[in-house]
Short mmCIF file of C-alpha atoms in Angstrom, two decimals:
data_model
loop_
_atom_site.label_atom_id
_atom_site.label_comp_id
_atom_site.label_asym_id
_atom_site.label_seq_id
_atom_site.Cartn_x
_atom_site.Cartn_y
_atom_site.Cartn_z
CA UNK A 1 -52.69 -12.94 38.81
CA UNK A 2 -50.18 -15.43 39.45
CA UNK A 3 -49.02 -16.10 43.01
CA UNK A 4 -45.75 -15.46 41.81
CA UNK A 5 -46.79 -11.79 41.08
CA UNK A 6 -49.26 -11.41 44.57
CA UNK A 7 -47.52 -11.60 47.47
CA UNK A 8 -49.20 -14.38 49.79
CA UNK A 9 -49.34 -12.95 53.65
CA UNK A 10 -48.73 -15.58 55.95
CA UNK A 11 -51.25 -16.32 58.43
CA UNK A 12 -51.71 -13.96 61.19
CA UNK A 13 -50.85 -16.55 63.89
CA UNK A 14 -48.08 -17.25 62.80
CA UNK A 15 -47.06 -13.59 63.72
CA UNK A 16 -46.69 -13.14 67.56
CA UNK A 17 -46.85 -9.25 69.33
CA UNK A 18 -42.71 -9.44 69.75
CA UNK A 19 -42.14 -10.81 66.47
CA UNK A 20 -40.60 -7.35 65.62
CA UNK A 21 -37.89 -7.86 68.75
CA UNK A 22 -36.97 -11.15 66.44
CA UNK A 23 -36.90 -8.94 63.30
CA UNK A 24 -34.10 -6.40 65.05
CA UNK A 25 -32.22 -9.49 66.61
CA UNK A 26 -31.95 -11.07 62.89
CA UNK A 27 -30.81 -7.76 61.64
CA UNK A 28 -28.30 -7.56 64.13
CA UNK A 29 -26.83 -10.49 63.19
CA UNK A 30 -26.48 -9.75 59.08
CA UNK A 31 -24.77 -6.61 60.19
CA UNK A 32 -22.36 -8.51 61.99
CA UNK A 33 -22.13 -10.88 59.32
CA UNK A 34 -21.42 -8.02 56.77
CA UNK A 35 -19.95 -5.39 59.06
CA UNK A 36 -17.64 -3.32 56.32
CA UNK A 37 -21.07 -2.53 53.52
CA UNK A 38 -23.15 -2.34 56.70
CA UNK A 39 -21.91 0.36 58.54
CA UNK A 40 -20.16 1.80 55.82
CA UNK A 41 -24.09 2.74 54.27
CA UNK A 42 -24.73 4.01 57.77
CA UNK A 43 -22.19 6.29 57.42
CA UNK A 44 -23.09 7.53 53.79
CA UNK A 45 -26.18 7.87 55.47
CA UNK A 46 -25.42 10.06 58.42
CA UNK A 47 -23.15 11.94 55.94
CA UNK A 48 -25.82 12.95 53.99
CA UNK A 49 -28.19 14.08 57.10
CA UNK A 50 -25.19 16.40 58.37
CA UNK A 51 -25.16 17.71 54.61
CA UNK A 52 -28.19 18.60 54.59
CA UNK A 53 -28.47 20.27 57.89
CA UNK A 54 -25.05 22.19 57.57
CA UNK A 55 -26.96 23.38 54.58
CA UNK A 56 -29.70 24.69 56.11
CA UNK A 57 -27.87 26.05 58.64
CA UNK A 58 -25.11 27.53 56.68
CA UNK A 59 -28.53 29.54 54.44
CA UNK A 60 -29.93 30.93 57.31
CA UNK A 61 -32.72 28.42 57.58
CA UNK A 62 -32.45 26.66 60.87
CA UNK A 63 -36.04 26.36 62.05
CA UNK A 64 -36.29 24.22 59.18
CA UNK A 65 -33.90 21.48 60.43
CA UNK A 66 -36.70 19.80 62.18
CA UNK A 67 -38.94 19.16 59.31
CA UNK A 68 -35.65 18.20 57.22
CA UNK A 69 -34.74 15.99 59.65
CA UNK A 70 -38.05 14.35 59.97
CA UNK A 71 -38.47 13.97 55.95
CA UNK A 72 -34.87 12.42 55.91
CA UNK A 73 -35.67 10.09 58.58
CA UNK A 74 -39.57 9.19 56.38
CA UNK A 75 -37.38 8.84 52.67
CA UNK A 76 -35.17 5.94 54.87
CA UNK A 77 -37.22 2.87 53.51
CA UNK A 78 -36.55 3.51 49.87
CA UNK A 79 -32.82 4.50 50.89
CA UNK A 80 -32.12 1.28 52.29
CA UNK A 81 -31.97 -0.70 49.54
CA UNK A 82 -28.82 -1.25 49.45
CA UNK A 83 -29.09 -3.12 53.14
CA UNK A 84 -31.64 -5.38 51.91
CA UNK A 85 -29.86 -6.56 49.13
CA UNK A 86 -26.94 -7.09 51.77
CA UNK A 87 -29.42 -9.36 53.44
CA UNK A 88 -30.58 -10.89 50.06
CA UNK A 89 -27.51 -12.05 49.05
CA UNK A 90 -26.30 -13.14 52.64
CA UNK A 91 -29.57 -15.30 52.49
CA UNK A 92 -28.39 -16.81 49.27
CA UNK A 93 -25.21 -17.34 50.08
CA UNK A 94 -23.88 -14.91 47.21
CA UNK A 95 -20.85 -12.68 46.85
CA UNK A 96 -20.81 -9.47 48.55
CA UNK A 97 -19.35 -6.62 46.38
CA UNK A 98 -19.57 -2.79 47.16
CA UNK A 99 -20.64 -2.40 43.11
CA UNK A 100 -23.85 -4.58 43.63
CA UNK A 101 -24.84 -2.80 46.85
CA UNK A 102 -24.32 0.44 45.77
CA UNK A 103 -26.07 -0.45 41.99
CA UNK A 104 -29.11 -2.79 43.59
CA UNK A 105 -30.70 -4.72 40.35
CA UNK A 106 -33.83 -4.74 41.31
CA UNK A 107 -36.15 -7.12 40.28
CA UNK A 108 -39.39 -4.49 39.81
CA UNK A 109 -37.40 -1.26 38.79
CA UNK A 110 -39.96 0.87 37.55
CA UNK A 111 -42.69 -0.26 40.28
CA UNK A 112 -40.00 1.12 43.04
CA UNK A 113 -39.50 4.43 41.53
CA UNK A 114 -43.39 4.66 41.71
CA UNK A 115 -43.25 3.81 45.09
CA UNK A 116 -40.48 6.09 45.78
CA UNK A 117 -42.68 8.77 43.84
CA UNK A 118 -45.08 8.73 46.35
CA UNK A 119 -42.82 8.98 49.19
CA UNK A 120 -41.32 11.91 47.60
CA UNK A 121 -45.01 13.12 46.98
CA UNK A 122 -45.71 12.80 50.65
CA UNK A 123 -42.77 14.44 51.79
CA UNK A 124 -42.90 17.60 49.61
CA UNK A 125 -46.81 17.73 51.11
CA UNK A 126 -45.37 17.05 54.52
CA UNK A 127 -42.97 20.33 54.03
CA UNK A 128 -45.64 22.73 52.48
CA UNK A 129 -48.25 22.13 55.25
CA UNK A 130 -45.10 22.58 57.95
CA UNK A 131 -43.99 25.93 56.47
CA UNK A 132 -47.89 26.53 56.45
CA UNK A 133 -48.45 25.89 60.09
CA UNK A 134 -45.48 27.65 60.85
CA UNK A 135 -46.40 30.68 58.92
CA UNK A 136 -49.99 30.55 60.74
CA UNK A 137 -48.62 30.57 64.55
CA UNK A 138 -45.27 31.90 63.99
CA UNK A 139 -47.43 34.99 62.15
CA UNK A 140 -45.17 34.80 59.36
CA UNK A 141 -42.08 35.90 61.08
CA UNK A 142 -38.85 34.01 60.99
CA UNK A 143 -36.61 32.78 63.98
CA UNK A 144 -33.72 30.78 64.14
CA UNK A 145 -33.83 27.37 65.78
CA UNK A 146 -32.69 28.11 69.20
CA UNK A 147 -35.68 30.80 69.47
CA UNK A 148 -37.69 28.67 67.65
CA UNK A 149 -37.27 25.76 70.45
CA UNK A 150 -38.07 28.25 73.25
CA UNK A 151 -41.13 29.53 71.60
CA UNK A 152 -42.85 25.90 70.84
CA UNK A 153 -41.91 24.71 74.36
CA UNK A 154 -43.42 27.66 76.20
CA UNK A 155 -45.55 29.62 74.73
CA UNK A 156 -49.31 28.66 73.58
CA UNK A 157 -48.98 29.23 70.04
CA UNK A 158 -45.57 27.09 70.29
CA UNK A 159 -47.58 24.36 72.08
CA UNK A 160 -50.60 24.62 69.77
CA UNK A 161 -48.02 24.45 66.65
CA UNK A 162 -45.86 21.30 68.67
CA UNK A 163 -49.76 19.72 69.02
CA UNK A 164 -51.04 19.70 65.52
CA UNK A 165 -48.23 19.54 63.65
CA UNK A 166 -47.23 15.88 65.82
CA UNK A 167 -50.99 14.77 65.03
CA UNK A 168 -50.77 15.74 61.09
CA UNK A 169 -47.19 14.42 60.56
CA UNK A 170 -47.68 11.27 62.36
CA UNK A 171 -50.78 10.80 60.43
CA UNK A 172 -48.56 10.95 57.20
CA UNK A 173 -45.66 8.64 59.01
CA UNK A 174 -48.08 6.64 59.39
CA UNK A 175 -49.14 6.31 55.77
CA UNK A 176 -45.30 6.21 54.28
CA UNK A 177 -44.75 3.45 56.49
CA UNK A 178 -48.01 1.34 55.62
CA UNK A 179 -46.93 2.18 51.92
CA UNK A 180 -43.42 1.31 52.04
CA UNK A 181 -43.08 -0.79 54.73
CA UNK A 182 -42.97 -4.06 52.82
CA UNK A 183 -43.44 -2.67 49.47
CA UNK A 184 -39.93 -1.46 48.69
CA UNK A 185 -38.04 -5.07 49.94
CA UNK A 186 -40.65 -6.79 47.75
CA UNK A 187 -40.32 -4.45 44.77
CA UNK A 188 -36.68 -5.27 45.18
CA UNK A 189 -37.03 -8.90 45.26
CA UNK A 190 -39.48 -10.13 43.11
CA UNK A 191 -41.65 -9.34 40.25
CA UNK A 192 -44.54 -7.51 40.64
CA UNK A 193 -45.96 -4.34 40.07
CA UNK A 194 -46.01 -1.26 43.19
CA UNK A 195 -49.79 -1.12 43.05
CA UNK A 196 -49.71 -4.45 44.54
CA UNK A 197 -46.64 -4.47 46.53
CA UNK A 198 -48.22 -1.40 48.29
CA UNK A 199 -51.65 -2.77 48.47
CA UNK A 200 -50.02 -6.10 50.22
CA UNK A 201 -48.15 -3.10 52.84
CA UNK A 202 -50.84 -1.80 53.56
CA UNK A 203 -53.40 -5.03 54.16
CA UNK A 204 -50.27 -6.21 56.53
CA UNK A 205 -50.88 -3.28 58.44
CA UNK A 206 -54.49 -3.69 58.87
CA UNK A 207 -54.62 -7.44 59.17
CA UNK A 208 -51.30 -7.46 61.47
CA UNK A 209 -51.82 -4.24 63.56
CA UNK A 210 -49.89 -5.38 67.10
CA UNK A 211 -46.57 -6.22 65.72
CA UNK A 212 -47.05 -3.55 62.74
CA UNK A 213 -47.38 -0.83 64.83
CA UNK A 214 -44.76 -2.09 67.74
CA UNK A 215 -42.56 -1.91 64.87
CA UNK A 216 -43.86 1.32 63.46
CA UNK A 217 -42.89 2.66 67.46
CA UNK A 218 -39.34 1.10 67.47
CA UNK A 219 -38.52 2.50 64.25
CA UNK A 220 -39.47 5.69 65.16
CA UNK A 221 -37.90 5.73 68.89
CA UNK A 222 -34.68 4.18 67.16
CA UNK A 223 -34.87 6.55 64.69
CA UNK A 224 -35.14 10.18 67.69
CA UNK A 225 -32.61 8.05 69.29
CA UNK A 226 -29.80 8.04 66.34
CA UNK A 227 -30.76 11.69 65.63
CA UNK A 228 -30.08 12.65 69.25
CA UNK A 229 -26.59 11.56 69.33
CA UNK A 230 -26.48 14.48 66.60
CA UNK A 231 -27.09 11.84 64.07
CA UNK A 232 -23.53 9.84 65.24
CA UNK A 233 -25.81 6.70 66.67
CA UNK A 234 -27.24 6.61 62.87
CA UNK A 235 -24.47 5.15 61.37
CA UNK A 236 -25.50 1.87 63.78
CA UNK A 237 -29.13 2.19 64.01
CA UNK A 238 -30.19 2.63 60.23
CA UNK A 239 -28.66 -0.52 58.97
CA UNK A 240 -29.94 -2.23 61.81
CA UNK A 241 -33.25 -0.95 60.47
CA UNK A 242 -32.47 -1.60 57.23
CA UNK A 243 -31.63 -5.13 58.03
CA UNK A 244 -34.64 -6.18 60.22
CA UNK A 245 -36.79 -4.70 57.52
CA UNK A 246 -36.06 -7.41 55.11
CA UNK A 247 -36.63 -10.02 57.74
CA UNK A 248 -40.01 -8.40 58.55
CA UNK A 249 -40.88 -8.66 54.94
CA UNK A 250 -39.42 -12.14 54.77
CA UNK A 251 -41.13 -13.11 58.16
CA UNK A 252 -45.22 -11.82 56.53
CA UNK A 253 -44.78 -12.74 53.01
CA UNK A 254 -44.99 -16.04 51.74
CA UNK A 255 -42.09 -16.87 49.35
CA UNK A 256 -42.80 -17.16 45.66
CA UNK A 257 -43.54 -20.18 44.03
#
């Protein structure tokens, strides 16, 4: 396998604990350099978060925002391909145009929509063992979200549910993002094939644990944080995200030959 194909980590000391603080300054500054696309795909984003949860809402199915919400905010990796071809192309000095945002060419098509399978995979797993732990201490018996709120924050089954379904789902966060969380930007950017692009995620994540995980944690805080403003503070924070993600991946991997 060529070197060209295997992505080359640089060396771990050449990674410090706050690189990830460098990683969200550098994506603050392509958003500013491309502030129209940028925060115009926040937007689409946050548009598509309030779809979905007017759905839900609008069928009865409130208590289920949460777990919507959550697999929304897991699928963002794979929908931000759009900001790191932003990046890309601000790197090279190319053209921006709304057609080759919105249409990314990627340069490992069918190795991302494996990748993307997976995610998928893990979120429809995600969902059934929610629904299952809510059918086990809800006893089976539906309540909208405001009752559903009062019951998990004071009552012992609520607890017990809030407790194991935090330890299970951040167990599977955990695995999207060691997946994903340099395998889609390299997917997009060179050619390779996803068993190695995710293989090369996840060795990042062992070999690289401090800054990994710090930015695991300010993904995830960002993340509550943008979906607390009732998903307004999105439209800023997901490009950001989307932006520092491809100078993470540019920051670990070694360029190609």
């Amino acid at each position: 396998m060529t070197q060209s194909n295997a992505a080359i980590l640089k060396p771990v000391s050449s990674l410090t604990a706050d690189a990830p603080w460098g990683w969200l300054a550098a994506g603050w500054r392509d958003m500013q350099r491309a502030p129209v696309l940028s925060f115009g795909y926040g937007v689409a984003f946050v548009a598509i978060g309030l779809a979905i949860t007017g759905g839900l809402w609008m069928a009865g199915l409130s208590s289920l925002i949460p777990v919507a919400i959550a697999s929304f905010a897991l699928a963002g990796p794979l929908m931000a391909v759009g900001l790191y071809e932003i990046s890309r192309r601000l790197d090279a000095g190319a053209p921006l145009a709304l057609r080759d945002i919105v249409f990314v060419k990627t340069k490992s098509p069918a190795g991302l929509a494996l990748v993307g399978f997976f995610i998928m995979f893990a979120l429809l797993f995600w969902a059934r063992v929610a629904m299952l732990l809510y059918a086990l201490f809800v006893s089976g018996a539906y309540m909208p979200l405001s009752d559903f709120t009062a019951f998990a924050l004071t009552t012992p089954a609520g607890l017990s549910l809030l407790a194991v379904g935090t330890v299970i789902g951040g167990a599977i966060a955990l695995a999207i993002f060691s997946v994903s969380a340099l395998s889609i930007p390299m997917l997009m950017d060179r050619q390779t094939d996803a068993f190695t692009a995710i293989a090369t995620s996840i060795r990042a994540v062992k070999e690289k644990p401090g800054p990994m995980l710090l930015w695991a944690w300010i993904i995830a805080v960002l993340i509550a944080a943008g979906f607390a403003t009732l998903f307004v503070g999105l439209a800023v924070v997901f490009p950001l995200i989307g932006h520092a993600t491809w100078r993470a991946y540019k920051d670990i991997i070694e360029p190609t030959a």
